[in-house]
Amino acid sequence: MARGSAATAEPEQEIPQYTHRQVLKILSGLMMAMLTAMISTSVISTALPTIVGELGGQEQLAWVASASLLTMTASTPLWGKLSDVFGRKLMFQSALLIFVLASVGAGLSQSVGQLIAARA
């Protein structure tokens, strides 16, 4: 069959058209989520010596700092596939919920191990 024939042609997907207001709403939501992640990172890096000093685990300082980066890097392909299957909006909201719950867990941690697990 010739290239582009009806038998091999894929159906074209319609690209949704958003109003200017919808685009601004979407972008502001994404920017607020990124701001939350950036604030979390900068607060932890600033307060980390005090936090680890209170919990007593100086030898595990590097793990506290890099646990979230390591898990984020390893899970990015999984989040991408899940967002293809279940939708980007749902997965974005789920990721924010997990982030908030993990932040609460990190704030309530009583040991460096708990802190590392919550940051991961």
Coordinates of C-alpha atoms in Angstrom, one line a residue:
M1 CA 0.0 0.0 0.0
A2 CA 1.1 3.5 -0.6
R3 CA 2.3 5.6 2.2
G4 CA -0.4 7.8 3.6
S5 CA -3.2 5.5 2.4
A6 CA -6.4 5.2 4.4
A7 CA -5.4 1.7 5.8
T8 CA -2.1 3.0 7.3
A9 CA -3.0 6.5 8.2
E10 CA -3.4 7.2 11.9
P11 CA -6.4 9.3 13.0
E12 CA -5.4 12.8 13.7
Q13 CA -5.9 14.0 17.3
E14 CA -7.5 17.3 17.9
I15 CA -5.3 19.8 19.7
P16 CA -7.4 21.4 22.4
Q17 CA -7.7 25.2 22.0
Y18 CA -7.4 27.0 25.3
T19 CA -8.5 30.6 26.0
H20 CA -6.0 33.1 27.3
R21 CA -7.5 32.8 30.8
Q22 CA -7.2 29.0 30.8
V23 CA -3.5 29.2 29.8
L24 CA -2.8 31.7 32.5
K25 CA -4.6 29.5 35.1
I26 CA -2.6 26.4 34.0
L27 CA 0.7 28.3 34.0
S28 CA 0.1 29.8 37.4
G29 CA -0.7 26.4 38.9
L30 CA 2.5 25.0 37.4
M31 CA 4.5 27.9 38.6
M32 CA 3.1 27.6 42.2
A33 CA 4.0 23.9 42.3
M34 CA 7.5 24.7 41.1
L35 CA 7.8 27.5 43.7
T36 CA 6.8 25.0 46.4
A37 CA 9.5 22.5 45.3
M38 CA 12.1 25.3 45.1
I39 CA 11.2 26.6 48.5
S40 CA 11.4 23.1 50.0
T41 CA 14.8 22.6 48.5
S42 CA 16.2 25.9 49.7
V43 CA 14.7 25.6 53.2
I44 CA 16.2 22.1 53.6
S45 CA 19.6 23.2 52.4
T46 CA 19.7 26.2 54.7
A47 CA 18.3 24.4 57.8
L48 CA 19.9 21.0 57.2
P49 CA 22.9 21.4 59.6
T50 CA 20.5 22.4 62.4
I51 CA 18.0 19.6 61.6
V52 CA 20.7 16.9 61.5
G53 CA 22.3 18.3 64.7
E54 CA 19.0 18.0 66.5
L55 CA 18.3 14.5 65.2
G56 CA 21.9 13.3 65.7
G57 CA 23.1 11.9 62.4
Q58 CA 26.0 13.9 61.0
E59 CA 27.3 10.9 59.0
Q60 CA 24.0 10.7 57.1
L61 CA 23.9 14.4 56.1
A62 CA 24.5 13.6 52.4
W63 CA 21.6 11.1 52.3
V64 CA 19.2 13.7 53.7
A65 CA 20.2 16.1 51.0
S66 CA 20.2 13.7 48.1
A67 CA 17.3 11.3 48.9
S68 CA 14.7 13.3 47.1
L69 CA 16.9 14.0 44.1
L70 CA 17.7 10.3 43.7
T71 CA 14.1 9.1 43.9
M72 CA 12.9 11.9 41.7
T73 CA 15.4 10.9 39.0
A74 CA 14.6 7.2 39.3
S75 CA 10.8 7.7 39.2
T76 CA 10.5 10.3 36.4
P77 CA 10.0 7.7 33.6
L78 CA 7.3 5.9 35.7
W79 CA 5.5 9.2 36.3
G80 CA 5.7 9.9 32.5
K81 CA 4.1 6.6 31.7
L82 CA 1.4 6.9 34.3
S83 CA 0.6 10.4 33.0
D84 CA 0.1 8.9 29.5
V85 CA -2.2 6.3 30.9
F86 CA -4.2 8.2 33.5
G87 CA -3.8 11.8 32.4
R88 CA -1.4 14.5 33.2
K89 CA -3.7 16.5 35.5
L90 CA -4.4 13.6 37.7
M91 CA -0.8 12.6 38.0
F92 CA 0.3 16.1 38.7
Q93 CA -2.2 16.4 41.5
S94 CA -1.2 13.0 42.8
A95 CA 2.4 14.0 42.8
L96 CA 1.6 17.2 44.7
L97 CA -0.4 15.3 47.3
I98 CA 2.5 12.8 47.8
F99 CA 4.9 15.8 48.1
V100 CA 2.7 17.4 50.8
L101 CA 2.3 14.2 52.7
A102 CA 6.0 13.5 52.6
S103 CA 6.8 17.0 53.7
V104 CA 4.5 16.6 56.7
G105 CA 6.3 13.2 57.4
A106 CA 9.7 14.9 57.2
G107 CA 8.6 17.6 59.6
L108 CA 7.3 15.1 62.1
S109 CA 10.3 12.7 61.8
Q110 CA 12.0 11.7 65.1
S111 CA 15.2 10.3 63.6
V112 CA 17.5 10.8 60.6
G113 CA 16.3 7.5 59.1
Q114 CA 12.7 8.7 59.2
L115 CA 13.8 12.1 57.7
I116 CA 15.6 10.3 54.8
A117 CA 12.6 8.1 54.1
A118 CA 10.2 11.0 54.1
R119 CA 12.5 13.1 51.8
A120 CA 12.8 10.1 49.5

